[in-house]
Tab-separated table of C-alpha atoms in Angstrom:
chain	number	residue	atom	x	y	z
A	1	UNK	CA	0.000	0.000	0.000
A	2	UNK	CA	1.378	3.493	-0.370
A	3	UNK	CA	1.620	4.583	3.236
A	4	UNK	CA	-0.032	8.583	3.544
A	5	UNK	CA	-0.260	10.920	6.447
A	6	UNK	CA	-3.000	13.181	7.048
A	7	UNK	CA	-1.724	17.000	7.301
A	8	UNK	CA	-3.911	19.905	8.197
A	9	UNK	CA	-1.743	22.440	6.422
A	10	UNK	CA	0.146	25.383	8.828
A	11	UNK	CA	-1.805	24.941	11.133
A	12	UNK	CA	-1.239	21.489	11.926
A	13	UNK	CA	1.341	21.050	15.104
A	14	UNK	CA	2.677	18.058	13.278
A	15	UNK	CA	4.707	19.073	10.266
A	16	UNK	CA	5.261	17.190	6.673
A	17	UNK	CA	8.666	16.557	7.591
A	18	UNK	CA	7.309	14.822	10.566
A	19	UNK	CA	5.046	13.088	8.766
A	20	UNK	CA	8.134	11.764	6.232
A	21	UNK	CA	10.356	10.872	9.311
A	22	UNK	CA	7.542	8.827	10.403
A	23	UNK	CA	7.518	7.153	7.359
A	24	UNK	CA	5.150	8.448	5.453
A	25	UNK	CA	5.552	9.131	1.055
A	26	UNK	CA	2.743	11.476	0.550
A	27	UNK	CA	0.042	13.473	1.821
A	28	UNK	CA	-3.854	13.460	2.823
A	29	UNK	CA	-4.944	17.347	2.908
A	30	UNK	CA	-7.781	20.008	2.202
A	31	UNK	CA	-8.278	23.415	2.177
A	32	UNK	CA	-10.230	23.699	4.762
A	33	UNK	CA	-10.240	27.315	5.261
A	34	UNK	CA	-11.991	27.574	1.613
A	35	UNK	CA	-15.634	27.669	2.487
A	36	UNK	CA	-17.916	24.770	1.878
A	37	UNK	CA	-19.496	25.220	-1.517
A	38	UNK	CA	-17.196	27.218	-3.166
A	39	UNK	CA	-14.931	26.726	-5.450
A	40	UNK	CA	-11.145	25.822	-4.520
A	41	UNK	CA	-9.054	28.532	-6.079
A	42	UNK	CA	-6.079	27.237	-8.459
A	43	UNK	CA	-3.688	29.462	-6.733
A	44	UNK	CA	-4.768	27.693	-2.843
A	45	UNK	CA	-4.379	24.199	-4.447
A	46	UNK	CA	-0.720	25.112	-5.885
A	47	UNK	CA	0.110	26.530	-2.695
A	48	UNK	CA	-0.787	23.524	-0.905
A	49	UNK	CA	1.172	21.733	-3.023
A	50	UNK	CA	3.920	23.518	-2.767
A	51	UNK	CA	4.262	23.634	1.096
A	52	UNK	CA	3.968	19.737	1.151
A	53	UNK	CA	6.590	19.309	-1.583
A	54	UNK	CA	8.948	21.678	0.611
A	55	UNK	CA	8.036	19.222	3.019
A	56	UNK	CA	9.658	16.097	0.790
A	57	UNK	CA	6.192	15.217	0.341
A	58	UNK	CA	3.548	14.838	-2.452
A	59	UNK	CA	-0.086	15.529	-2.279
A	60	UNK	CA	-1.699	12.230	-3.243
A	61	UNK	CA	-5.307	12.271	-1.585
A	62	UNK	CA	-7.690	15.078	-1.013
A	63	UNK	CA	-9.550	14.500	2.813
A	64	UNK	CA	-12.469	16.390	1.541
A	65	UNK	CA	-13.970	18.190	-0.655
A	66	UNK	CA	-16.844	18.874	1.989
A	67	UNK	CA	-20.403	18.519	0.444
A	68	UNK	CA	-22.762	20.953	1.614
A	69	UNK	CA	-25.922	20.341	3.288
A	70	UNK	CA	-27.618	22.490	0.571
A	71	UNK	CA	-26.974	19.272	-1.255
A	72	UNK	CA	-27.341	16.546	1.093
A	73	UNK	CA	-31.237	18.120	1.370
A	74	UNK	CA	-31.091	19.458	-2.191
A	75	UNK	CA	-32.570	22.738	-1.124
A	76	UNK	CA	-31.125	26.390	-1.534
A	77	UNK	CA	-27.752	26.946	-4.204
A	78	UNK	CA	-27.273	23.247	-4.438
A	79	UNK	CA	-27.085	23.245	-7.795
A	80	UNK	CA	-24.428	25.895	-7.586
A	81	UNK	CA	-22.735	23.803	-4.868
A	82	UNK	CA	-23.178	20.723	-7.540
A	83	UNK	CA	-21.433	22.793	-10.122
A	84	UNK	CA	-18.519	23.885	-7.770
A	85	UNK	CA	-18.086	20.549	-6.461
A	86	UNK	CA	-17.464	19.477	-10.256
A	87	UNK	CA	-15.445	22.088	-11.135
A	88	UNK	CA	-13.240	21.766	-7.761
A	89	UNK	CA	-12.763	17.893	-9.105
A	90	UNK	CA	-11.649	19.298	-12.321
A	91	UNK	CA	-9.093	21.725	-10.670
A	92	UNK	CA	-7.712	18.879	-8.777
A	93	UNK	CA	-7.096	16.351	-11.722
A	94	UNK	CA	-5.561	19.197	-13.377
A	95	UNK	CA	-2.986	19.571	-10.149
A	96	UNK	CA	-2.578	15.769	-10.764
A	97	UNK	CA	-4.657	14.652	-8.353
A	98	UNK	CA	-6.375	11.315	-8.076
A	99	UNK	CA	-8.103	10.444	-5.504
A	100	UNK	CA	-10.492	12.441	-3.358
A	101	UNK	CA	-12.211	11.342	-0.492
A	102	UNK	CA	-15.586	13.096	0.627
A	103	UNK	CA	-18.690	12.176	3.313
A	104	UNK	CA	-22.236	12.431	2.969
A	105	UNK	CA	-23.198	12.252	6.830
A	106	UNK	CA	-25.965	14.528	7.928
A	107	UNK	CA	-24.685	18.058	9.789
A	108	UNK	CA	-22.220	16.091	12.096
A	109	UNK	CA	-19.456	14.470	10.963
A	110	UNK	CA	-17.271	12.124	13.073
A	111	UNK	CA	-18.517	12.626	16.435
A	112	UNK	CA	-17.461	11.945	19.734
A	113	UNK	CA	-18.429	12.696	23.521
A	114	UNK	CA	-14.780	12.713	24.951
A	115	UNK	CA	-11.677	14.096	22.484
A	116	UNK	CA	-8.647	13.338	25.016
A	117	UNK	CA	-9.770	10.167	26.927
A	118	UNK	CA	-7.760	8.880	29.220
A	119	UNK	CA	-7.244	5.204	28.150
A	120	UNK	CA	-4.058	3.011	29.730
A	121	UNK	CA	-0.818	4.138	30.688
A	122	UNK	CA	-1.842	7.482	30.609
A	123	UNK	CA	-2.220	7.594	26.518
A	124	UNK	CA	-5.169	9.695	25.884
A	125	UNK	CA	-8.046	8.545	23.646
A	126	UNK	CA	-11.101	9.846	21.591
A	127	UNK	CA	-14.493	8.234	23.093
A	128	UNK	CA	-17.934	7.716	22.220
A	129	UNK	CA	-19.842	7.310	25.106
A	130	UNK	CA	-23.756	6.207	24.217
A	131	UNK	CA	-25.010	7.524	27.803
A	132	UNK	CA	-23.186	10.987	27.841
A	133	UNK	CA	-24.653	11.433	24.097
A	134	UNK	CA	-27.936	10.804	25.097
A	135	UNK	CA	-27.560	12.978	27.834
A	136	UNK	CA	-26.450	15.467	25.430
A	137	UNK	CA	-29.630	15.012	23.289
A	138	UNK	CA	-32.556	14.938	25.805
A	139	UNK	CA	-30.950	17.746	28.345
A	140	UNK	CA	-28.715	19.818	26.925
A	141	UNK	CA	-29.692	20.219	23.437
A	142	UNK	CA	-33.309	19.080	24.283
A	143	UNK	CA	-33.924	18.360	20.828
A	144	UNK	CA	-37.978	18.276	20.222
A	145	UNK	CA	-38.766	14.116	20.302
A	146	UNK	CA	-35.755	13.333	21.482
A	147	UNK	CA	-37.241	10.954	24.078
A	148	UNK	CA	-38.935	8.387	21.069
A	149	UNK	CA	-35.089	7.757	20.344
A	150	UNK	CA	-34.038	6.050	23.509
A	151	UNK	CA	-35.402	2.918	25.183
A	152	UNK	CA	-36.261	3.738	29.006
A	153	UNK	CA	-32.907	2.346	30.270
A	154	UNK	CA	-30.760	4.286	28.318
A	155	UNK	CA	-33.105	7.832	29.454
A	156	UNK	CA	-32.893	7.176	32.945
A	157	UNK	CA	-28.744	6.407	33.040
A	158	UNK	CA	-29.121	9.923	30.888
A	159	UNK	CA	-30.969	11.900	32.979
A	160	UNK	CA	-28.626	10.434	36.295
A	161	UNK	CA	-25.428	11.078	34.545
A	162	UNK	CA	-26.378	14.359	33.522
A	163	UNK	CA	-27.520	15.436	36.740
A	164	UNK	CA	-23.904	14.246	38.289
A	165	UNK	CA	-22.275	16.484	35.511
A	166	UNK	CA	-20.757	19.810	36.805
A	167	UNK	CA	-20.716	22.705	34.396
A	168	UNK	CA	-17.481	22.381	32.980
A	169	UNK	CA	-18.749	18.733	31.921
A	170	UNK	CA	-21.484	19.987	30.548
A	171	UNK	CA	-19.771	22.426	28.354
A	172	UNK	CA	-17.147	20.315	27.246
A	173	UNK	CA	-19.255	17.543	26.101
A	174	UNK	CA	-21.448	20.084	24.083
A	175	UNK	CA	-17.846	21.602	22.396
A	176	UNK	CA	-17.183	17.811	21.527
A	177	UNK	CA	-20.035	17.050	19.713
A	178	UNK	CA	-20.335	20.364	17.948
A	179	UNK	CA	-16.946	20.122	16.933
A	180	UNK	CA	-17.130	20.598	13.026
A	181	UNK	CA	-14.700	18.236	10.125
A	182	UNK	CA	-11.223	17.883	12.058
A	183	UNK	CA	-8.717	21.050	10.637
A	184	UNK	CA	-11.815	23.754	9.829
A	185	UNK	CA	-12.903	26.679	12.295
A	186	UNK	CA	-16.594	25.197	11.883
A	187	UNK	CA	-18.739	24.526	15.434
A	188	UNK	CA	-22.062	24.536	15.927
A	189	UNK	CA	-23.996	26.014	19.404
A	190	UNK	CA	-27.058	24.701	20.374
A	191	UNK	CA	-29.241	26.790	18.455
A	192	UNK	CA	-27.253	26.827	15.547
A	193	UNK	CA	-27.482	23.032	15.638
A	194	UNK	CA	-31.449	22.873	16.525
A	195	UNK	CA	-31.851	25.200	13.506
A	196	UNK	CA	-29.653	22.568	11.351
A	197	UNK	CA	-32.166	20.127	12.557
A	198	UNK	CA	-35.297	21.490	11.594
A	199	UNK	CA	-33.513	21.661	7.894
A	200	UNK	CA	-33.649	17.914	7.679
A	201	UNK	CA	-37.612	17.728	8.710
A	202	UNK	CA	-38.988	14.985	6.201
A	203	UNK	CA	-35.748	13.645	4.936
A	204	UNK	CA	-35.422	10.038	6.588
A	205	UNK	CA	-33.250	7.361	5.225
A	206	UNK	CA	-34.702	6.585	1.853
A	207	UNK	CA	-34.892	10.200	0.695
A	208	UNK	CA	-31.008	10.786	1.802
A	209	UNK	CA	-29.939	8.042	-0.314
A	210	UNK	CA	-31.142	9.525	-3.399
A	211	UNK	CA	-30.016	12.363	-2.399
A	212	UNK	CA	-26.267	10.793	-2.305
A	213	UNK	CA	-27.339	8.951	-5.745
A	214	UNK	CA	-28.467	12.035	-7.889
A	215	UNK	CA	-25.188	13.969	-6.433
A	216	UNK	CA	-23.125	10.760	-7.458
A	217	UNK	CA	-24.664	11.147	-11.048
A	218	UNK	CA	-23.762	14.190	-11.128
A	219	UNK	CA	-20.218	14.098	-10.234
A	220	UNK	CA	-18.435	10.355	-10.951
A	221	UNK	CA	-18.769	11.328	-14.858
A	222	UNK	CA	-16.473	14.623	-14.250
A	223	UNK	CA	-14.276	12.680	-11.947
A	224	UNK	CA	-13.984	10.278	-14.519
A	225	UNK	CA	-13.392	12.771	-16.722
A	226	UNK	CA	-10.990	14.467	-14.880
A	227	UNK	CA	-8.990	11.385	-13.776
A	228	UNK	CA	-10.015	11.142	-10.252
A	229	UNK	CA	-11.540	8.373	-8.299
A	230	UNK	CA	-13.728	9.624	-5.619
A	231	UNK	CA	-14.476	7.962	-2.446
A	232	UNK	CA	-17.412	7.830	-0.079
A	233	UNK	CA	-16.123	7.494	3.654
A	234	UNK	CA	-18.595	5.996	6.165
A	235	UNK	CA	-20.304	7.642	8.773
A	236	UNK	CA	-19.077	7.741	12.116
A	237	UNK	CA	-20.734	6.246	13.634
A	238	UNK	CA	-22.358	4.268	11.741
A	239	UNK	CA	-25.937	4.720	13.199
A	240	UNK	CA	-28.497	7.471	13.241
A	241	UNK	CA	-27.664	10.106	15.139
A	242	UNK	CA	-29.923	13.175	17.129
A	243	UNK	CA	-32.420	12.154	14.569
A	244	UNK	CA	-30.847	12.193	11.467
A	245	UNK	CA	-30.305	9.409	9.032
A	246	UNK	CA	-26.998	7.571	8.040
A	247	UNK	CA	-26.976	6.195	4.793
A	248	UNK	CA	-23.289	4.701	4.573
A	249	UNK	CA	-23.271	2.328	7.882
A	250	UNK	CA	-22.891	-1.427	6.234
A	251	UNK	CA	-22.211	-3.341	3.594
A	252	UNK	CA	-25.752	-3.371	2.069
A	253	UNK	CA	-25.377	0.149	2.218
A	254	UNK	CA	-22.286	0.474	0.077
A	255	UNK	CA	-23.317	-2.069	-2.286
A	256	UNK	CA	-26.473	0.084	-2.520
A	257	UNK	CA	-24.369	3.522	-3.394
A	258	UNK	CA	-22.306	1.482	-6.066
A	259	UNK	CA	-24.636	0.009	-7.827
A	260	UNK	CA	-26.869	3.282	-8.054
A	261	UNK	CA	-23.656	5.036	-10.093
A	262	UNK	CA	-21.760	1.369	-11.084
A	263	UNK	CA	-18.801	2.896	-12.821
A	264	UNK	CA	-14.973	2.397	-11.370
A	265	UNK	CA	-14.324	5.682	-10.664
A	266	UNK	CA	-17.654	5.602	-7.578
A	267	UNK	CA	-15.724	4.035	-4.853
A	268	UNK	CA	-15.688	3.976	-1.233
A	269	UNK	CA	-13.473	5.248	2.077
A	270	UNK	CA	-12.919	1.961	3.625
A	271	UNK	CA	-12.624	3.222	6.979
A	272	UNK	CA	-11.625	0.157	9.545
A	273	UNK	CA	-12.780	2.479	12.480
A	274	UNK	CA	-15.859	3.294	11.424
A	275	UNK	CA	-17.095	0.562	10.141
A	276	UNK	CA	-15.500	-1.572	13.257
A	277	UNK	CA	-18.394	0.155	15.609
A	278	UNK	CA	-20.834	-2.065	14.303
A	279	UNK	CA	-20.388	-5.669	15.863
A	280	UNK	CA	-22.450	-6.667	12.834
A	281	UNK	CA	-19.982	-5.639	9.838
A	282	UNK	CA	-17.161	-7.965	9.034
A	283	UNK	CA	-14.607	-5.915	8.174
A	284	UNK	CA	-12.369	-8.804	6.033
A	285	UNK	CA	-15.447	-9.822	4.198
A	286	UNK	CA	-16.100	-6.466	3.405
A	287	UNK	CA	-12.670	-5.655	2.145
A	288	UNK	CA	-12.959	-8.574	0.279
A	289	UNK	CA	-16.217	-7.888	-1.434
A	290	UNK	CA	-15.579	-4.226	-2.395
A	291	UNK	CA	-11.988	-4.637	-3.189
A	292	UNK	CA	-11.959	-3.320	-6.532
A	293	UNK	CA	-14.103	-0.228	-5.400
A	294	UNK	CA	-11.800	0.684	-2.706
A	295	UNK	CA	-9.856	3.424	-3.611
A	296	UNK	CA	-8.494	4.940	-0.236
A	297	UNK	CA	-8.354	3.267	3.199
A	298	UNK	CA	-7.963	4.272	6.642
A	299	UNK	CA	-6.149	1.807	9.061
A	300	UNK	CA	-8.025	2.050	12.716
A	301	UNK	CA	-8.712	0.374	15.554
A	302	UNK	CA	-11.563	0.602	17.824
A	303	UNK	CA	-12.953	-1.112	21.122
A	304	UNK	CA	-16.558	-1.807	21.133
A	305	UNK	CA	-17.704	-1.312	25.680
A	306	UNK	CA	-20.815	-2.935	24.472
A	307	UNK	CA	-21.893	-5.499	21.459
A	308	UNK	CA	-25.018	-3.483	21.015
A	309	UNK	CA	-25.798	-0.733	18.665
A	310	UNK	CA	-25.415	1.749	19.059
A	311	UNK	CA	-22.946	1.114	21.507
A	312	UNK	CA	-19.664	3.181	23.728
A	313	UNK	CA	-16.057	2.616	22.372
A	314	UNK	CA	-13.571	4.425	22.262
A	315	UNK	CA	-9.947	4.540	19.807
A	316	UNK	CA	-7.777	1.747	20.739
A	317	UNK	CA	-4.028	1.127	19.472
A	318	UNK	CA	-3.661	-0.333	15.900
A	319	UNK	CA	-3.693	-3.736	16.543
A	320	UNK	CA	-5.305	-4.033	19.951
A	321	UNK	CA	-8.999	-3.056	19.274
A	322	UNK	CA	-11.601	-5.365	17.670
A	323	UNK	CA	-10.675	-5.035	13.919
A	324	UNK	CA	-8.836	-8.076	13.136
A	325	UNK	CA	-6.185	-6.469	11.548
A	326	UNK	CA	-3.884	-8.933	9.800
A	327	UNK	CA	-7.043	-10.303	8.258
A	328	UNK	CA	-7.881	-6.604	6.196
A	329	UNK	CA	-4.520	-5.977	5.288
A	330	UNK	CA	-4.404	-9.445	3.776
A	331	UNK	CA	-7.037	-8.699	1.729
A	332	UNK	CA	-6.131	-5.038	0.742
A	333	UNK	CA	-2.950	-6.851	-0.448
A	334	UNK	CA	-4.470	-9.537	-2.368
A	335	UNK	CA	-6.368	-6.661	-4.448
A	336	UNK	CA	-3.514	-4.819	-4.697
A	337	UNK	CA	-1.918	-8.129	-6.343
A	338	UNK	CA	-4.884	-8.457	-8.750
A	339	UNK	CA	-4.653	-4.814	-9.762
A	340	UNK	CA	-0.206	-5.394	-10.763
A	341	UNK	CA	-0.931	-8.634	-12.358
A	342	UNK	CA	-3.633	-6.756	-14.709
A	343	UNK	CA	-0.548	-4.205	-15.343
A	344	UNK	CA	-2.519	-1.264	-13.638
A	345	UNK	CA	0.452	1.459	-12.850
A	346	UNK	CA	-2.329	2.452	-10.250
A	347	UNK	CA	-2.136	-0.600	-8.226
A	348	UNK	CA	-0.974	0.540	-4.831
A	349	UNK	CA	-3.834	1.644	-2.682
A	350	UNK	CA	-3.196	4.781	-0.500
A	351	UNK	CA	-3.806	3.948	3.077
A	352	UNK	CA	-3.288	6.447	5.972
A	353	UNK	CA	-3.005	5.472	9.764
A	354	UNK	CA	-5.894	6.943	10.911
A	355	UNK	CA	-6.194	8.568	14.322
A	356	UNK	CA	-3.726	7.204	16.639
A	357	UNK	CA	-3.376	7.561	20.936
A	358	UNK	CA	-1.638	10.507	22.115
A	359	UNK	CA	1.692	9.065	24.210
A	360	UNK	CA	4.678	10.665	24.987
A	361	UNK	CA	5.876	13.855	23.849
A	362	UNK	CA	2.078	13.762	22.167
A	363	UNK	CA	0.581	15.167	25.240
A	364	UNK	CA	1.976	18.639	25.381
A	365	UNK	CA	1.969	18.860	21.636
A	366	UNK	CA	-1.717	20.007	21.622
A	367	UNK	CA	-1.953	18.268	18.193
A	368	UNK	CA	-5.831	17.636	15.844
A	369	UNK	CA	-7.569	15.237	18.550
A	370	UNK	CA	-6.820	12.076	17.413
A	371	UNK	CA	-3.994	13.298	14.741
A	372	UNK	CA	-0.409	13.085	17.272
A	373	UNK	CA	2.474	12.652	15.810
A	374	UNK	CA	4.421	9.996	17.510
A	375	UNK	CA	0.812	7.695	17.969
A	376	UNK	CA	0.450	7.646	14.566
A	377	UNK	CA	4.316	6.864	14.214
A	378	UNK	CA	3.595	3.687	15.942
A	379	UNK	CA	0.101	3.210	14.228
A	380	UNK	CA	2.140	3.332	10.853
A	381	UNK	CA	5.190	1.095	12.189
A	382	UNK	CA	2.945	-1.341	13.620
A	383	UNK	CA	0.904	-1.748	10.243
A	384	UNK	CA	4.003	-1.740	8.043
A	385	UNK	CA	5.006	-4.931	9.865
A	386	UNK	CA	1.993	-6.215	8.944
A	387	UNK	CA	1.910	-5.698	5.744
A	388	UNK	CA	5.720	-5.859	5.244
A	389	UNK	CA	5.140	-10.507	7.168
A	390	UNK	CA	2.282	-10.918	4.754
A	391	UNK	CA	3.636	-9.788	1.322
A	392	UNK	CA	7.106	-12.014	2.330
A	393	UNK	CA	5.038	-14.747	3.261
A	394	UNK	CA	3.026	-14.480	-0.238
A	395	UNK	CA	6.385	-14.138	-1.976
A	396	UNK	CA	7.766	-17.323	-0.129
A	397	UNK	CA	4.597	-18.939	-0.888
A	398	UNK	CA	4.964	-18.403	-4.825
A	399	UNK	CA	8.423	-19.613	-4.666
A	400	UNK	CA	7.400	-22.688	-3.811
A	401	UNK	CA	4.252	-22.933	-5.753
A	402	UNK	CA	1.939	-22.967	-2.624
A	403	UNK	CA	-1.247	-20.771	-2.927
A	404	UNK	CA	-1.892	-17.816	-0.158
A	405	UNK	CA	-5.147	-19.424	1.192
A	406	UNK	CA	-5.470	-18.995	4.679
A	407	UNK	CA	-2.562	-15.598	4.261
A	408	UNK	CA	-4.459	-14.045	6.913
């Protein structure tokens, strides 16, 4: 796989050059300080070049061209924001771009209750905790029907939790989940966030998806066109959230997106964290049955508190949560195989180590929650050694004439 490293730009406490010590050969970035709908100026995309190439770096994958909710609800400019969206796709191939990844997840992307955690050994941890959100939802926020969401178990640990929250709890844990996408200056207050609500009145599940599937029609023919594959990420969680649908949880739903716009260039995020929430996806099988769709993958681990969804986890280390690691990489390799042996010069799938425990010198660096530098150092090393065992052992294995069954 070619190993990437996500970089927020100047702001980002963890440089390019840390990112190529660590091991990294190229780059996962966005101009996030370009509003969302507009188009990305030429002149901000060659700059952002440029400072990762200083860097020793290239810019291989855009992490995202944000998709307004004018479009997820098709109401207001979305057309315009359509258009944009296109032409931003064409700007990027144009930089020689080729892959960019985007989400289609209702006002909140990926959410959590607790950003710093404290999880063992004093590393700290991002956290999604199914009580505090619910005692988010029905008492701070005190979104209108709230209570129909929540069985009567899950309302009353709410309303006792929130009622043993001080003030400074309360505030924090309404920052966290109004945090906006990771590297922008976006945040929603409560009101701003009930009034984002009442925008999604009447759109449930089915209406979403074809949403996602007339934007997808839209914009896979210019990617195509422009020489860019463009990938969905899941949602994060994956499960409906203060009332709002997800529509890219499971492997129905991803089968379900690709076939609605079947063309190569319509892929998918595959996102081992996200998708890892649900007890109920199998991560292996999934890599196996999308494998020539996946286009960009993000190497995660995390530890379901509960077999239940929704249920609390929070970010483990690379290889400890309950992602069976060795078995995706085995398949991720095995596509990558199929993709060289049909002489594809594309065949190497970018793959970043996604989110990582802050240890060490990580915990006065004041880094993007869940983006330290010398976590994701060990996140990368640790998954290098993975794949680095199971492409020998495939090369050993063809020596001798012996098939790979079983690699993982």
């Amino acid at each position: 796989m070619r190993h990437t490293w996500r970089w927020f730009g100047p702001i980002d406490r963890v440089s390019v050059t840390d990112a190529a010590q660590a091991g990294a050969v190229g780059i996962v970035s966005a101009l996030h300080h370009i509003p969302t709908g507009e188009v990305w100026p030429v002149e901000e995309i060659a700059r952002r070049q440029a400072e990762i190439v200083a860097g020793g770096l290239v810019w291989d994958v855009v992490e995202s061209v944000p998709v307004s909710e004018s479009i997820k609800t098709q109401t207001g400019e979305w057309r315009l924001h359509v258009a944009n969206w296109q032409e931003t796709l064409r700007r990027l191939g144009a930089a020689g771009i080729r892959t960019v990844c985007y989400n289609f997840m209702p006002i909140l992307d990926w959410t959590r209750t607790e950003l710093r955690w404290s999880a063992r050994h004093g590393a700290r941890a991002m956290r999604f905790d199914r009580i505090d959100f619910a005692a988010f939802d029905l008492h701070l926020l005190q979104r209108p029907g709230a209570e129909g969401d929540y069985d009567a178990d899950t309302r009353a640990e709410a309303a006792d939790r929130f009622g043993a929250m001080d003030e400074a709890r309360r505030t924090a844990l309404s920052r966290n989940i109004g945090a906006g996408l990771p590297g922008s200056a976006d945040g929603y207050s409560l009101p701003q966030l009930l009034g984002l609500l009442e925008t999604y009145a009447g759109i449930d599940r089915q209406r979403l998806k074809r949403n996602l599937f007339d934007f997808l029609a839209e914009v896979v023919p210019v990617a195509e066109q422009a020489g860019i594959n463009i990938c969905a990420h899941p949602d994060d969680p994956p499960w409906a959230l203060l009332g709002l649908p997800r529509i890219l949880s499971t492997a129905e739903d991803y089968a379900e997106m690709l076939a609605a716009v079947d063309h190569p260039a319509n892929g998918m995020t595959f996102c081992t964290g996200s998708l890892g929430a649900r007890a109920d996806n199998d991560l292996p099988a999934m890599a196996r049955r999308f494998a020539s769709r996946i286009h960009f993958v993000h190497l995660r681990n995390v530890r379901r508190e509960e077999e239940r969804t929704p249920c609390s986890f929070f970010e483990d280390e690379h290889l400890e949560g309950d992602t069976d690691m060795v078995a995706v990489i085995a398949e991720l390799l095995a596509e990558e195989a199929r993709r060289k042996a049909e002489g594809r010069t594309d065949h190497q799938i970018p793959m970043r180590p996604d989110h990582g425990q802050e240890i060490l010198d990580d915990l006065t660096r004041s880094a993007q929650p869940g983006y330290p530098a010398i976590g994701r150092l060990k996140g990368l090393a640790e998954l290098r050694g993975i794949e680095r065992a199971l492409s020998h052992r495939a090369f050993g294995l063809a020596a001798t004439g012996q098939t790979a069954s079983g690699l993982s």
